[in-house]
Coordinates of C-alpha atoms in Angstrom, one line a residue:
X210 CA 111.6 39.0 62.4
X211 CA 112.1 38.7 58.4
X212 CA 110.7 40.9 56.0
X213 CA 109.5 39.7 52.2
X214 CA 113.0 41.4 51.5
X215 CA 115.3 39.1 54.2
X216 CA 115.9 42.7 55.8
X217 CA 115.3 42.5 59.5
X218 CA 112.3 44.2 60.1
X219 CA 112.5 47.5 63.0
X220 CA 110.2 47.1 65.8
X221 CA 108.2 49.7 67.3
X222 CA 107.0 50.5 71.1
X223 CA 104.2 52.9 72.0
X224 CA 106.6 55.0 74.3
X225 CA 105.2 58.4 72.6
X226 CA 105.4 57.0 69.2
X227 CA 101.9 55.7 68.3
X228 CA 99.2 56.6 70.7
X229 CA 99.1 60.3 71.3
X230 CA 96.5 59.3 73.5
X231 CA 98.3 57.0 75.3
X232 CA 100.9 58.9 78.3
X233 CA 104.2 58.9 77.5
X234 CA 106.2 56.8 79.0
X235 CA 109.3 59.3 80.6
X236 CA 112.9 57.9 79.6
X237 CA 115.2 58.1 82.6
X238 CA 119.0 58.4 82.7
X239 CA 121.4 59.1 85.6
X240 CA 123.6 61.4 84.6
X241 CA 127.2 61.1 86.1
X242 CA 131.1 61.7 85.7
X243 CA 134.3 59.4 86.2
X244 CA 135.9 62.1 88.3
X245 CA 135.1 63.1 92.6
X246 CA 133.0 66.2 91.3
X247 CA 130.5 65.9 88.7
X248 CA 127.8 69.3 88.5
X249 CA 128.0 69.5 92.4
X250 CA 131.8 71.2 93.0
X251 CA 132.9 70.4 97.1
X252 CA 130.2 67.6 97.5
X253 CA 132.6 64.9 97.6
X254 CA 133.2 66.2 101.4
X255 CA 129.4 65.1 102.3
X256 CA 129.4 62.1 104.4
X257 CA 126.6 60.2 102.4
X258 CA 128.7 60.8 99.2
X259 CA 131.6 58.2 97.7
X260 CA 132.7 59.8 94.7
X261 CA 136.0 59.2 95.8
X262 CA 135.7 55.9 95.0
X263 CA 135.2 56.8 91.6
X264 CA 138.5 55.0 90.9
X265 CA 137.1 51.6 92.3
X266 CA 135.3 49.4 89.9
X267 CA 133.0 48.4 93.0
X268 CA 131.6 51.8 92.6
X269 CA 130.5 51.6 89.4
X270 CA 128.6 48.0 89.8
X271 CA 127.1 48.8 92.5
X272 CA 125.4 52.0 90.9
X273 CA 124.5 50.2 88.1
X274 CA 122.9 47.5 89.9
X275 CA 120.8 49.9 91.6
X276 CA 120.2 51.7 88.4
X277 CA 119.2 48.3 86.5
X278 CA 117.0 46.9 89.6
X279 CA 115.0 51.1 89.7
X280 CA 114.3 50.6 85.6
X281 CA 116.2 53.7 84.7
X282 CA 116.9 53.3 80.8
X283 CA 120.8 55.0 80.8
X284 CA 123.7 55.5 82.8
X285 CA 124.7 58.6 80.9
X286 CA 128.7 59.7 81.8
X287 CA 129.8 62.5 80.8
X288 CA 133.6 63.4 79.8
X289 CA 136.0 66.3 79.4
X290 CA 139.6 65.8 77.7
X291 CA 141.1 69.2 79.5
X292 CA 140.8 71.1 82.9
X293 CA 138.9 74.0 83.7
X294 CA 141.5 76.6 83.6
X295 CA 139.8 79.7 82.6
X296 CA 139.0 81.5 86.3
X297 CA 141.9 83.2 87.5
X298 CA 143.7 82.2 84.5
X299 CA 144.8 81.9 81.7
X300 CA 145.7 78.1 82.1
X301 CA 145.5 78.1 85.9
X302 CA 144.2 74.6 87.3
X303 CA 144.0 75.5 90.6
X304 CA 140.8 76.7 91.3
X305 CA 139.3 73.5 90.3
X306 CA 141.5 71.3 92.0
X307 CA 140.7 71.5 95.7
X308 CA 136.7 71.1 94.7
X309 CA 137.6 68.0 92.7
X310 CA 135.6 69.7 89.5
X311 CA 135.5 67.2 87.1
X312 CA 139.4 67.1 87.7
X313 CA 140.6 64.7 88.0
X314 CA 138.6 62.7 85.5
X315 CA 138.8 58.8 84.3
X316 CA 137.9 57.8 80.9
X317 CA 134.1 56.4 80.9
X318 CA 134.5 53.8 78.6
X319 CA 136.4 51.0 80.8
X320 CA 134.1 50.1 83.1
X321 CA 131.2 49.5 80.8
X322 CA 131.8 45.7 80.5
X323 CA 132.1 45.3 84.2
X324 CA 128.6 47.0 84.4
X325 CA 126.8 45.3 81.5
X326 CA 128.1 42.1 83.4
X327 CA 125.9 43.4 86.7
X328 CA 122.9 44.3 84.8
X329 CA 120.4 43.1 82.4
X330 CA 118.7 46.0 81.1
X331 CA 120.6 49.2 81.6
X332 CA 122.5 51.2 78.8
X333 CA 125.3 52.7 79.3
X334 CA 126.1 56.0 77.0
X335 CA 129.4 57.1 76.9
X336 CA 130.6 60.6 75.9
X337 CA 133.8 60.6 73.1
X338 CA 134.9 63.1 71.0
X339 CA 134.8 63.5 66.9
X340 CA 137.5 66.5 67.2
X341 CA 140.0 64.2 69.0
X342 CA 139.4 60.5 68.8
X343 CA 140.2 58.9 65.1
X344 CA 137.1 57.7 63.8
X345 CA 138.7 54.3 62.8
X346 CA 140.1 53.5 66.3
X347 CA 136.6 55.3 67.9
X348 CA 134.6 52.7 65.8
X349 CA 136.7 49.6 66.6
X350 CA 136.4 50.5 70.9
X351 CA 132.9 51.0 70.5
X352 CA 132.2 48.1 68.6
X353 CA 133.8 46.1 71.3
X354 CA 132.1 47.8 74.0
X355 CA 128.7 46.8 71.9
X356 CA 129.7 43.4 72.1
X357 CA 130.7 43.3 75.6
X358 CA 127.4 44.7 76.9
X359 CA 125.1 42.8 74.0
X360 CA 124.1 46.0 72.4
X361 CA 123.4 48.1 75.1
X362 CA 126.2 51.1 74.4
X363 CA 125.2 54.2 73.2
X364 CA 127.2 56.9 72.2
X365 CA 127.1 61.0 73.1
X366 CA 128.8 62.7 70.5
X367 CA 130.8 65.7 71.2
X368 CA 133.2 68.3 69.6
X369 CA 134.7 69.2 72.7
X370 CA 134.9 73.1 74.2
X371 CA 137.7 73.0 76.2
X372 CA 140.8 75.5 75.2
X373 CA 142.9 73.3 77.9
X374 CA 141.6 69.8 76.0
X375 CA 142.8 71.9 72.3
X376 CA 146.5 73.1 73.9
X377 CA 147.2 69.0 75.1
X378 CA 146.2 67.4 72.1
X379 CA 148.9 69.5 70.4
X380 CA 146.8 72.3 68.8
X381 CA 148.0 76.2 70.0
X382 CA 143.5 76.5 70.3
X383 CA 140.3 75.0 70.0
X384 CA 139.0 74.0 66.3
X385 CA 136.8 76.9 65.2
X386 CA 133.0 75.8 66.4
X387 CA 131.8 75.6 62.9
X388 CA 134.3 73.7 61.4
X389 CA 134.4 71.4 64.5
X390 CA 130.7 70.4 63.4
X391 CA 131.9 70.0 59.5
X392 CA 134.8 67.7 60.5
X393 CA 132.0 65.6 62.9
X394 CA 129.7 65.6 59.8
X395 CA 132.6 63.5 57.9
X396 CA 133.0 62.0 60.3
X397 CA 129.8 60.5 60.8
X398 CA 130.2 59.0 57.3
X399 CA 133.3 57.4 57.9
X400 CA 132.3 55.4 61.5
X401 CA 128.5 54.5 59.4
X402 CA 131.0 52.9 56.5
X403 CA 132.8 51.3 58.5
X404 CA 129.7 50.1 61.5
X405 CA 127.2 49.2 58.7
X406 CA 128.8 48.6 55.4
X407 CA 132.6 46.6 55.9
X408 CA 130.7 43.6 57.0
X409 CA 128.0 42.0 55.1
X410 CA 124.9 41.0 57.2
X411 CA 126.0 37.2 56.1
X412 CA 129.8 37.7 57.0
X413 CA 130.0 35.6 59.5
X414 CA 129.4 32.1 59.4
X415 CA 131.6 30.2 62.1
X416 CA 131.5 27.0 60.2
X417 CA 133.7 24.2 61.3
X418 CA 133.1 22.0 58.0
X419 CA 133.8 24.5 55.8
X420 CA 136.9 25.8 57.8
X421 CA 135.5 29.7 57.8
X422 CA 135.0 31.8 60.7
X423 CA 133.9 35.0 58.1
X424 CA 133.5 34.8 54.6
X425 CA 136.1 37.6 52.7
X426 CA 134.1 38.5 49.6
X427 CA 131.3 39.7 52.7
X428 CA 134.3 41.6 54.0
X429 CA 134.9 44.8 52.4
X430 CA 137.3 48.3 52.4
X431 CA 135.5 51.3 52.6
X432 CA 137.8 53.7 50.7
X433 CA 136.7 56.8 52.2
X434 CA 138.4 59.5 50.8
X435 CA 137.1 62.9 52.5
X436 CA 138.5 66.6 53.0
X437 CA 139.2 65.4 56.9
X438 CA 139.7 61.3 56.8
X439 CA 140.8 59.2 54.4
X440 CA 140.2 55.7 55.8
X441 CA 140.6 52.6 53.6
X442 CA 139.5 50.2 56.0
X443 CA 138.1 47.5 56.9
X444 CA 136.3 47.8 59.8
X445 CA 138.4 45.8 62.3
X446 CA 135.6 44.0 64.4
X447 CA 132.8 42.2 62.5
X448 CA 128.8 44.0 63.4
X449 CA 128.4 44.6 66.9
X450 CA 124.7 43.3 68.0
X451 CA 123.6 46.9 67.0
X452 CA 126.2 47.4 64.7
X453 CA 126.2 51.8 65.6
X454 CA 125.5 52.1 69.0
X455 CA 122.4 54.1 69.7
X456 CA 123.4 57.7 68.9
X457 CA 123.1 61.0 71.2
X458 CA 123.9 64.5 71.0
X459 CA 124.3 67.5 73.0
X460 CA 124.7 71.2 71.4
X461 CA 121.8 73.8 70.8
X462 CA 123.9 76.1 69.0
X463 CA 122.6 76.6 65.1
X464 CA 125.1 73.9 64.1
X465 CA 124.4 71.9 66.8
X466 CA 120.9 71.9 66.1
X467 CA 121.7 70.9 62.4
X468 CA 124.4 67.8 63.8
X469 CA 121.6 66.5 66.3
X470 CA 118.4 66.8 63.5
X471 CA 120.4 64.8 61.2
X472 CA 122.2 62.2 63.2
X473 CA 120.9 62.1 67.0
X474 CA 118.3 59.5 68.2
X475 CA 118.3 61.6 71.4
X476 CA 119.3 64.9 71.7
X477 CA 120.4 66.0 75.6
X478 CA 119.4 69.7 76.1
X479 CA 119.3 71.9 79.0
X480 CA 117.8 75.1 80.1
X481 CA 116.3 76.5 83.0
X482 CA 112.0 76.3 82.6
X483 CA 110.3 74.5 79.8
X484 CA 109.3 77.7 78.1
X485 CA 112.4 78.3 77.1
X486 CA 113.3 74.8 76.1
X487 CA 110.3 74.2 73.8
X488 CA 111.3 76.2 70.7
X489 CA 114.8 74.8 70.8
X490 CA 112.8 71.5 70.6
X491 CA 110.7 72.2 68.1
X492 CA 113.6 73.8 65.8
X493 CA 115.2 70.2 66.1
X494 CA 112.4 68.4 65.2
X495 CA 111.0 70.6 62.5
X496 CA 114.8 70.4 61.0
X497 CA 115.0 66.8 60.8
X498 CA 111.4 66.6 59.3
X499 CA 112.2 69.3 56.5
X500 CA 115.2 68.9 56.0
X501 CA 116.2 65.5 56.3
X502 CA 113.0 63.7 55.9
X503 CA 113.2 62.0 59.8
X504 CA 110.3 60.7 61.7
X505 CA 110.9 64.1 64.5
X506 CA 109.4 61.2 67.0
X507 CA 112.6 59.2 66.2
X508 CA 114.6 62.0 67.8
X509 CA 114.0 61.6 71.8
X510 CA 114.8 64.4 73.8
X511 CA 116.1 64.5 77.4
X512 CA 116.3 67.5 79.4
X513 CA 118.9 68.1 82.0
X514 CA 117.3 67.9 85.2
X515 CA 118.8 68.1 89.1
X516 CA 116.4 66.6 91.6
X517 CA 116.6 67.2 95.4
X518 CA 113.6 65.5 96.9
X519 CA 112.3 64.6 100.1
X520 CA 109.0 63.4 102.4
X521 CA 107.8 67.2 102.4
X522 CA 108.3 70.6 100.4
X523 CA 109.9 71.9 104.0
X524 CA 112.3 68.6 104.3
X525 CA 113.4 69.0 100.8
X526 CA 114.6 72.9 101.5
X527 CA 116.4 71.7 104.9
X528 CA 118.1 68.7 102.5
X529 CA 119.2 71.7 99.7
X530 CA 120.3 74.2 102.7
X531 CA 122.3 71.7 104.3
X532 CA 124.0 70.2 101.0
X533 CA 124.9 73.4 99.7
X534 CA 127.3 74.0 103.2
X535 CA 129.1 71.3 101.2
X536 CA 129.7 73.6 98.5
X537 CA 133.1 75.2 97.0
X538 CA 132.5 78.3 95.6
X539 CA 136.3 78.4 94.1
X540 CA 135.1 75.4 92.1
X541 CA 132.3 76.8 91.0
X542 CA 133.7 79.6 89.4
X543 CA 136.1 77.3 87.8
X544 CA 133.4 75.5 86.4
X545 CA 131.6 78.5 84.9
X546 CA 134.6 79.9 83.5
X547 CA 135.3 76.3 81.9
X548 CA 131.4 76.6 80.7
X549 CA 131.8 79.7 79.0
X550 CA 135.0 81.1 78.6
X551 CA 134.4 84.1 81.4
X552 CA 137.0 84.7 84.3
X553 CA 134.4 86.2 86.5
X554 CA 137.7 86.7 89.3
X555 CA 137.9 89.8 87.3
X556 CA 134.8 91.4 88.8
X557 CA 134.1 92.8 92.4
X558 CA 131.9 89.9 94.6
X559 CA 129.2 92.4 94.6
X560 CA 129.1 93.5 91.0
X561 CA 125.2 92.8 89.6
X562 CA 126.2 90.8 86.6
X563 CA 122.4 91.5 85.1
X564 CA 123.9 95.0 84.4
X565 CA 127.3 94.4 83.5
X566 CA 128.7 95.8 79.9
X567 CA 129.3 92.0 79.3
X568 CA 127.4 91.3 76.4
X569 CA 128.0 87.3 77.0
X570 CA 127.7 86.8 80.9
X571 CA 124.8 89.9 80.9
X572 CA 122.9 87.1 78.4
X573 CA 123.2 84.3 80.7
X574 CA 123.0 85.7 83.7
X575 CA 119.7 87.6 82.9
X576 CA 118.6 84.4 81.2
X577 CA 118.9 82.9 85.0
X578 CA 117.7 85.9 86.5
X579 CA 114.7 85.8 84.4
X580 CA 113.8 82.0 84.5
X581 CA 114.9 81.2 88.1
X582 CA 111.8 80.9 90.6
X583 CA 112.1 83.2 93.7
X584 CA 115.3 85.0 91.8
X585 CA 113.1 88.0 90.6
X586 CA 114.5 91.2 93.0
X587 CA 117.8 89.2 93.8
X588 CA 121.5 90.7 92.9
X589 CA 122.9 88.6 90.6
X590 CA 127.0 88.5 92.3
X591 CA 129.3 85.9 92.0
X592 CA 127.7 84.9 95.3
X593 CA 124.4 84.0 94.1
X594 CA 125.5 82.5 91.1
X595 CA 127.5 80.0 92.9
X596 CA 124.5 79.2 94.6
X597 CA 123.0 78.6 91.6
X598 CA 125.9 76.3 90.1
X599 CA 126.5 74.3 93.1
X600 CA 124.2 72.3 93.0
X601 CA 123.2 70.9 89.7
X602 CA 125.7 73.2 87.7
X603 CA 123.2 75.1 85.0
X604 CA 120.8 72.6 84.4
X605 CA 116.9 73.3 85.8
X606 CA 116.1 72.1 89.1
X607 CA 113.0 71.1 91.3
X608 CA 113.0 70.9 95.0
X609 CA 110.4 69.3 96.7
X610 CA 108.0 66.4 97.6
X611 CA 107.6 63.5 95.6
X612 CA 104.4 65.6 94.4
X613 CA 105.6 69.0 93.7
X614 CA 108.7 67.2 91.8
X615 CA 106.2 65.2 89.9
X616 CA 103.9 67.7 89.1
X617 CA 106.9 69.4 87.9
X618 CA 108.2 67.2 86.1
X619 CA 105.0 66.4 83.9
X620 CA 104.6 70.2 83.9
X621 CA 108.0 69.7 81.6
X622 CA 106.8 67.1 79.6
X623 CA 103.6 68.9 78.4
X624 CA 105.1 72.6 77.6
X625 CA 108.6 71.3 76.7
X626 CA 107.2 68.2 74.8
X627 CA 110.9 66.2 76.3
X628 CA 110.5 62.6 76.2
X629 CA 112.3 62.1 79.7
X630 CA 115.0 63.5 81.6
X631 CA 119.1 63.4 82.6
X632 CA 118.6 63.3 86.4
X633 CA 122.3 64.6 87.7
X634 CA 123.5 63.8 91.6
X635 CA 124.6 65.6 94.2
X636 CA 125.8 62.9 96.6
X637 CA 126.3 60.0 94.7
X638 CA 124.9 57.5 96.5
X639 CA 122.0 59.9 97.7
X640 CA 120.8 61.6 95.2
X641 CA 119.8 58.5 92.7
X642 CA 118.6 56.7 96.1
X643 CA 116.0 59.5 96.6
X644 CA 114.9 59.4 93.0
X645 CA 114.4 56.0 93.4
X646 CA 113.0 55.8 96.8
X647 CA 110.2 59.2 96.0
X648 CA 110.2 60.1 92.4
X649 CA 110.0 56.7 90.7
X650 CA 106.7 55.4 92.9
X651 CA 104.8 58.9 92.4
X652 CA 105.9 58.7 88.6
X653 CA 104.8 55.1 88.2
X654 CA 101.3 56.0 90.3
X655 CA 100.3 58.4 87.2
X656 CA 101.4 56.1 84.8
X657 CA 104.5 57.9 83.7
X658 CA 107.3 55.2 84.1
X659 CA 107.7 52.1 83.7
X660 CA 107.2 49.9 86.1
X661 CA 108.9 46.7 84.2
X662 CA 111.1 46.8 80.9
X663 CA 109.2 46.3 77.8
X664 CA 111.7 43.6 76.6
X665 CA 114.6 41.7 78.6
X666 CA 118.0 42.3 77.7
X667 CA 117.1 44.9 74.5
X668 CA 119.7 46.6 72.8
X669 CA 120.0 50.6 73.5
X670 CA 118.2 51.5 70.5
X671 CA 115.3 49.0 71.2
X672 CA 114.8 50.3 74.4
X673 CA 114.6 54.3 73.3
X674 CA 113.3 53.4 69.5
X675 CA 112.2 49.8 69.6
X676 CA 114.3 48.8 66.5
X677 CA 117.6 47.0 67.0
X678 CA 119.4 48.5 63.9
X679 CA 119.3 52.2 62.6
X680 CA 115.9 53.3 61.6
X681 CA 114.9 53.6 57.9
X682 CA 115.1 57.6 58.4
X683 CA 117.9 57.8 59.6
X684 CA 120.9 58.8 57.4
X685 CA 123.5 56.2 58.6
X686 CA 120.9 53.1 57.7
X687 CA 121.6 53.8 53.8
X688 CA 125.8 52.5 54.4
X689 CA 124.0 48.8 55.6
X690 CA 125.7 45.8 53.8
X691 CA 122.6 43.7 53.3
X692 CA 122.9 40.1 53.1
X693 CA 120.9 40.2 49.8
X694 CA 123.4 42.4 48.0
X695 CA 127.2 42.4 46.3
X696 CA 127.9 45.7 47.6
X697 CA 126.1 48.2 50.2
X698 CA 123.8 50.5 48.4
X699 CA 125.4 53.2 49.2
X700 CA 128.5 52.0 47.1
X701 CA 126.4 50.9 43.6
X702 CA 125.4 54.6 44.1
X703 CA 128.6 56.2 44.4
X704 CA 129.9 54.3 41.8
X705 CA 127.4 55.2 39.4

């Protein structure tokens, strides 16, 4: 649709945008890993899971088939680039092997085109790293990717965490956090020259009689010269039906929060009750407003969220007892320690980690302690903390009926004000069957999902946003290479 200007104009859905009185339509994403163990360490052993097959591109259509048929919005995968070597380490692999935790791992992006050839509607966000991936080759695979799946990639940008992923990408330790986020801040610049400004909107022609494909003087370098990159360009593939893939972001520390206000459309966060998660919300939002002048609506958030549901409250408890016998509590240590940077194999099984003179672990584990329904009067050992991370890893979790998840589940949505949720597995198939089979119907029966997709075959930003390009707002839409103009705004400015 054209504008007076010949700018494309940005479309807008209602999804808790334009009728507060409207309910808000929850955004749901499965959340999963190329690798046997994703947030559920030992599952892979359960007889209704085939994580094992993670390897098989079979796997991955047929999820997002079912995924596509269900209306979920996203496949979200997550990705590591090292091991979890920190329990009984240093650099000690091990622990995590036997449990397949997230080791070994696949890179997501591959089978994206095979999915986007199954489905019609689904998105597919794919976690890559600003610390280790080259924003000039990261903008070229995503741009394909784009193509492949007709705009429906999105990106999760991370800075990485992993000492193990630092030590094999040549580097004797991790980035220092702070400067990891300064480096991703260039780099933002760099991958919004090249998606939106080295290609005019008018580039591309493909006319026989004139014997073009593109037209060069709509073809530009981008010269960026920065203290991190200094990339000439041009962008190698001409605009991608979105040209930059819809953009997430996980990280609630206070320069994650400042990343995510002023780049994210949807910001993944976790925690353990929505209390807690509410003012970590309404930091991001209120920073993006003030500080960057952002619609905070245009920044959707989605809470980590681990679902075990069945017919009754009672059936649902038998289903959790009976998956956690799955459970390896070796990989579950490795995963914490991976998490954050705590060898707990240096502590006695029975040591109360609420009272421990760890300043770090004594702040997460009384977080738990505190947050955790039923947890009140319990020791907080290694024990019961693998009970906690088996199943769902430190994300919040609901067991129950269809109606007690529900009712949970809204419960989230009103205190936490989240705009939908990362539902993570156990089994996988299982635990995205039940969601469909329980959650879906009870959430669709209060008018909370979707029951068909607003617009066939939209691109990832028009199904979380409703606008095919980068919102007015939004700092990367000031790079755009309008068909109208010589050079990109952004570049008259500069040179001025």
């Amino acid at each position: 649709m054209a504008t007076a200007n010949g700018h494309e104009d940005q479309l807008r859905v209602s999804d808790g945008i334009t009728n507060e009185e409207e309910k808000k339509h929850l955004i749901l994403n499965a959340f999963v890993i190329t690798s046997p163990g994703h947030l559920a360490p030992g599952l892979w052993k359960h007889p209704r899971n085939k994580t094992t097959e993670y390897k098989k591109l079979k796997f991955w259509t047929d999820l997002a088939e079912r995924l596509d048929k269900a209306n979920f919005h996203a496949l979200f995968v997550a990705d590591v680039l090292g091991g979890y070597d920190v329990y009984k380490g240093p650099a000690n692999m091990a622990p995590a092997i036997p449990s397949g935790a997230q080791f070994p791992i696949n890179d997501p992006l591959y089978a994206v085109p095979a999915m986007a050839a199954v489905t019609k509607n689904l998105v597919f966000g794919i976690t890559a790293s600003t610390t280790y991936d080259l924003p000039y080759a990261l903008a070229r695979r995503f741009s394909t990717v784009d193509h492949l799946a007709d705009g429906r990639v999105a990106w999760n940008i991370v800075t990485s965490y992993l000492d193990s992923a630092a030590r094999n990408m040549g580097l004797n330790t991790q980035i220092e956090h702070d400067e990891r986020y300064r480096i991703a801040d260039e780099y933002m610049d760099v991958v919004y020259k090249l998606w939106e400004g080295s290609w005019r909107d008018d580039a591309v022609i493909n006319d026989v009689q004139k014997d073009q494909y593109a037209v060069p003087e709509r073809v530009r370098q981008i010269h960026h010269k920065g203290k991190y990159f200094d990339v000439p360009g041009p962008h190698l593939c001409e605009p991608s039906p979105q040209r930059t893939p819809l953009l997430f972001q996980a990280g609630t520390s206070r320069s994650g929060r400042e990343f995510g206000a002023k780049h994210a459309e949807a910001i993944f966060m976790g925690g353990q009750v929505p209390e807690r998660v509410r003012p970590s919300v309404d930091a991001i939002r209120e920073l993006a407003k003030e500080k960057y002048g952002r619609d905070p609506r245009h920044i959707k958030v989605i809470a980590g969220m681990n679902i075990i549901v069945a017919e009754t409250d009672e059936a649902a408890r038998a289903k959790r007892e009976e998956l956690l016998s799955y459970g390896d509590k070796e990989g579950a240590l490795a995963l914490f320690g991976g998490w954050t940077g705590i060898d707990l194999s240096a502590y006695s099984d029975e040591e109360d980690f609420r009272f421990t003179g760890l300043p770090a672990i004594q702040s997460i584990v009384n977080g738990w302690a505190s947050t955790v329904p039923g947890s009140d009067d319990l020791k907080w050992n290694k024990s019961r903390i693998v009970e906690y991370l088996i199943l769902g890893g430190m994300n919040a979790k609901i067991v129950g009926s269809p109606k007690t998840v529900v009712d949970e589940l809204e419960r989230w949505v009103e205190v936490a004000d989240v705009d939908g949720f990362n539902l993570s597995h156990v089994t996988n198939p299982g635990s995205f069957e039940d969601i469909i089979d329980f959650v879906i119907p009870e959430l669709q029966k209060r008018g909370l999902f979707r029951t068909e997709v607003e617009k066939e075959g939209a691109t990832a930003r028009e199904a979380y946003l409703g606008s095919r390009w980068l919102l007015e707002d939004h700092p990367g839409s000031k790079f755009r290479w309008h068909a109208d103009e010589e050079v990109p705004r952004y570049a008259e400015d500069s040179a001025a």
